[in-house]
Amino acid sequence: MSTATSAPPMIKASGVNKFFGDLHVLKEIDFEVPAGQVVVVLGPSGSGKSTLCRAINRLEPINSGEIQVDGKPLPAEGKALAALRADVGMVFQQFNLFAHKTILDNVTLAPQKVRKVSAGDARKTAMELLERVGIANQAQKYPAQLSGGQQQRAAIARALAMRPKVMLFDEPTSALDPEMVQEVLDTMTSLADEGMTMLVVTHEMGFARRAAHRVVFMSDGEIVEDSTPDDFFTAPKSERAKDFLGKILTH
Amino acid sequence: MFDFLSEYDVLGAFWVTVQLTFFSAIGSLIWGTILAGMRVSPVPLMRGFAASYINLMRNTPLTLIILACSLGLNQTLGMTLAGQNFEQQNYRLAILGFVAYTATFVCESIRSGINTVPVGQAEAARALGLGFTQVLGIVVLPQAFRSVVGPLASVLIALTKNTTIASTIGVAEASLLMSEMIENESDKIFLVFAIFALGFVILTLPTGLLLGWVAKKAAVKR
């Protein structure tokens, strides 16, 4: 586990509040993800964990508070925000691969259009990444022709192609058939082992235990616990965490 | 029975109809796409302009628009479109009017197409660092277009038939010749009607069939 140094945390949220109408979905959130750490966010449905993840690259604007990425506050809409997003990789629950483009084009698109990488270089990097996530042989197919697990691995490759400083995973395995969950988790685990800074919203307790440096437990828009996986799973402090764990770990 | 046809240039008149349709269609597609982009843009002024423009144009009779182009823009305000003579002027003004009108229908079709593209597609593109025009141009519109080839075909067919209104400002397309033939050949009115009806069917039926096939081919698989 990396200890805090003088370098700014990769992600820092302070006093973040977010409302959906009257619903207070994020309540005074304070937390940090230091560079190189894998932080898993757990919590029941509706606890605000996905919203938190999406707020970090401003897919959900927040109402008050501040979010910093790599020491810089999130800019408002515009070029600066686009530049920041380019450095923050995001993987969605529904994969969101561009349906009208091949897997290879999905991966090469942003490096070419945003980073202005040449077509040849983008292609070379893309093929390496697709090789790494194990779907290089699917490069010429369209997303709809792939299984869910393959699509999600392609989506991870697409995010990695931008050489992000940090990766956000918003329930990456929740839309997958059970037999495909493992292949995606394996890809994420190997990414964690390589030292990528990751914020992972998930329901996969096994992944949290194995790959996380820290577990953040959210409930009703608040961060209730922030501890190591060992402490969280063996000795949860709060009643809400005990209740949550009791429901998911008993069967 | 068809001897009288040799006195008229039916093919020539339909050729003008085809040209009117062709240039108006290209123009409407471009202007309609721009309008659609404005309607979904984050800038309130653009959204407001596009919405007002569409509501104004779409709810105005086309005859009025075409007449306004000729009598208003050209004869009263003195606007010219680089034409050599009166005939060419009106031909170009008619295209302007058709583009201004048809683009509103193109825009609304494209906008409904944009609504068929899942929000996640644009979110993923934004998360990768693409700007608004890139998200729209590279990810959203290409998928939107593919889902509205069918509705756009209907707009094109309507446009083809709407070009007959150019006759009100003296453009020598098919329906102007038809009026002339009805006057001169009053004993063959039904034959004249049939010939022109057939002419339009020959233009529009293949358009519909071809674009129906394209719509199937282009559909995005999800």
JSON list of C-alpha atoms in Angstrom, two decimals, chain A residues 54 57-59 77 82 85-86 88 90 92 96-101 109-110 113-114 144 158 162, chain B residues 118-131 134 138-140 142-143 146 220-222:
[
{"chain": "A", "resi": 54, "resn": "ARG", "atom": "CA", "xyz": [-19.62, 9.88, -12.28]},
{"chain": "A", "resi": 57, "resn": "ASN", "atom": "CA", "xyz": [-15.21, 13.41, -14.35]},
{"chain": "A", "resi": 58, "resn": "ARG", "atom": "CA", "xyz": [-18.24, 15.67, -14.20]},
{"chain": "A", "resi": 59, "resn": "LEU", "atom": "CA", "xyz": [-20.66, 13.39, -15.99]},
{"chain": "A", "resi": 77, "resn": "GLU", "atom": "CA", "xyz": [-17.80, 22.58, -19.33]},
{"chain": "A", "resi": 82, "resn": "ALA", "atom": "CA", "xyz": [-12.48, 17.68, -22.11]},
{"chain": "A", "resi": 85, "resn": "ARG", "atom": "CA", "xyz": [-11.57, 13.77, -19.04]},
{"chain": "A", "resi": 86, "resn": "ALA", "atom": "CA", "xyz": [-8.98, 12.59, -21.53]},
{"chain": "A", "resi": 88, "resn": "VAL", "atom": "CA", "xyz": [-9.44, 9.99, -16.60]},
{"chain": "A", "resi": 90, "resn": "MET", "atom": "CA", "xyz": [-14.00, 5.52, -17.42]},
{"chain": "A", "resi": 92, "resn": "PHE", "atom": "CA", "xyz": [-19.42, 1.93, -17.63]},
{"chain": "A", "resi": 96, "resn": "ASN", "atom": "CA", "xyz": [-21.14, 1.98, -24.07]},
{"chain": "A", "resi": 97, "resn": "LEU", "atom": "CA", "xyz": [-18.94, 0.91, -26.95]},
{"chain": "A", "resi": 98, "resn": "PHE", "atom": "CA", "xyz": [-19.69, 2.97, -30.06]},
{"chain": "A", "resi": 99, "resn": "ALA", "atom": "CA", "xyz": [-22.20, 0.69, -31.77]},
{"chain": "A", "resi": 100, "resn": "HIS", "atom": "CA", "xyz": [-21.46, 1.87, -35.32]},
{"chain": "A", "resi": 101, "resn": "LYS", "atom": "CA", "xyz": [-17.70, 1.32, -35.10]},
{"chain": "A", "resi": 109, "resn": "LEU", "atom": "CA", "xyz": [-10.91, 6.87, -32.06]},
{"chain": "A", "resi": 110, "resn": "ALA", "atom": "CA", "xyz": [-10.07, 9.03, -29.04]},
{"chain": "A", "resi": 113, "resn": "LYS", "atom": "CA", "xyz": [-9.19, 12.70, -32.34]},
{"chain": "A", "resi": 114, "resn": "VAL", "atom": "CA", "xyz": [-8.16, 13.96, -28.90]},
{"chain": "A", "resi": 144, "resn": "ALA", "atom": "CA", "xyz": [-23.06, -6.26, -30.94]},
{"chain": "A", "resi": 158, "resn": "ARG", "atom": "CA", "xyz": [-10.59, 1.84, -25.11]},
{"chain": "A", "resi": 162, "resn": "MET", "atom": "CA", "xyz": [-5.79, 7.30, -23.71]},
{"chain": "B", "resi": 118, "resn": "PRO", "atom": "CA", "xyz": [-28.53, 5.71, -26.03]},
{"chain": "B", "resi": 119, "resn": "VAL", "atom": "CA", "xyz": [-27.27, 8.44, -23.69]},
{"chain": "B", "resi": 120, "resn": "GLY", "atom": "CA", "xyz": [-24.35, 6.18, -22.77]},
{"chain": "B", "resi": 121, "resn": "GLN", "atom": "CA", "xyz": [-22.89, 6.60, -26.27]},
{"chain": "B", "resi": 122, "resn": "ALA", "atom": "CA", "xyz": [-22.46, 10.33, -25.80]},
{"chain": "B", "resi": 123, "resn": "GLU", "atom": "CA", "xyz": [-21.32, 9.88, -22.20]},
{"chain": "B", "resi": 124, "resn": "ALA", "atom": "CA", "xyz": [-18.62, 7.46, -23.24]},
{"chain": "B", "resi": 125, "resn": "ALA", "atom": "CA", "xyz": [-17.45, 9.88, -25.92]},
{"chain": "B", "resi": 126, "resn": "ARG", "atom": "CA", "xyz": [-17.39, 12.78, -23.47]},
{"chain": "B", "resi": 127, "resn": "ALA", "atom": "CA", "xyz": [-15.57, 10.65, -20.90]},
{"chain": "B", "resi": 128, "resn": "LEU", "atom": "CA", "xyz": [-12.84, 10.06, -23.48]},
{"chain": "B", "resi": 129, "resn": "GLY", "atom": "CA", "xyz": [-12.28, 13.80, -23.83]},
{"chain": "B", "resi": 130, "resn": "LEU", "atom": "CA", "xyz": [-14.16, 14.50, -27.07]},
{"chain": "B", "resi": 131, "resn": "GLY", "atom": "CA", "xyz": [-15.68, 17.98, -27.42]},
{"chain": "B", "resi": 134, "resn": "GLN", "atom": "CA", "xyz": [-16.86, 15.70, -31.98]},
{"chain": "B", "resi": 138, "resn": "ILE", "atom": "CA", "xyz": [-18.41, 11.28, -34.77]},
{"chain": "B", "resi": 139, "resn": "VAL", "atom": "CA", "xyz": [-20.61, 9.36, -32.37]},
{"chain": "B", "resi": 140, "resn": "VAL", "atom": "CA", "xyz": [-24.19, 10.64, -32.19]},
{"chain": "B", "resi": 142, "resn": "PRO", "atom": "CA", "xyz": [-23.74, 8.92, -37.61]},
{"chain": "B", "resi": 143, "resn": "GLN", "atom": "CA", "xyz": [-25.91, 6.63, -35.50]},
{"chain": "B", "resi": 146, "resn": "ARG", "atom": "CA", "xyz": [-28.74, 5.43, -39.77]},
{"chain": "B", "resi": 220, "resn": "VAL", "atom": "CA", "xyz": [-26.98, 0.03, -36.21]},
{"chain": "B", "resi": 221, "resn": "LYS", "atom": "CA", "xyz": [-27.02, -3.32, -34.43]},
{"chain": "B", "resi": 222, "resn": "ARG", "atom": "CA", "xyz": [-27.18, -3.06, -30.68]}
]
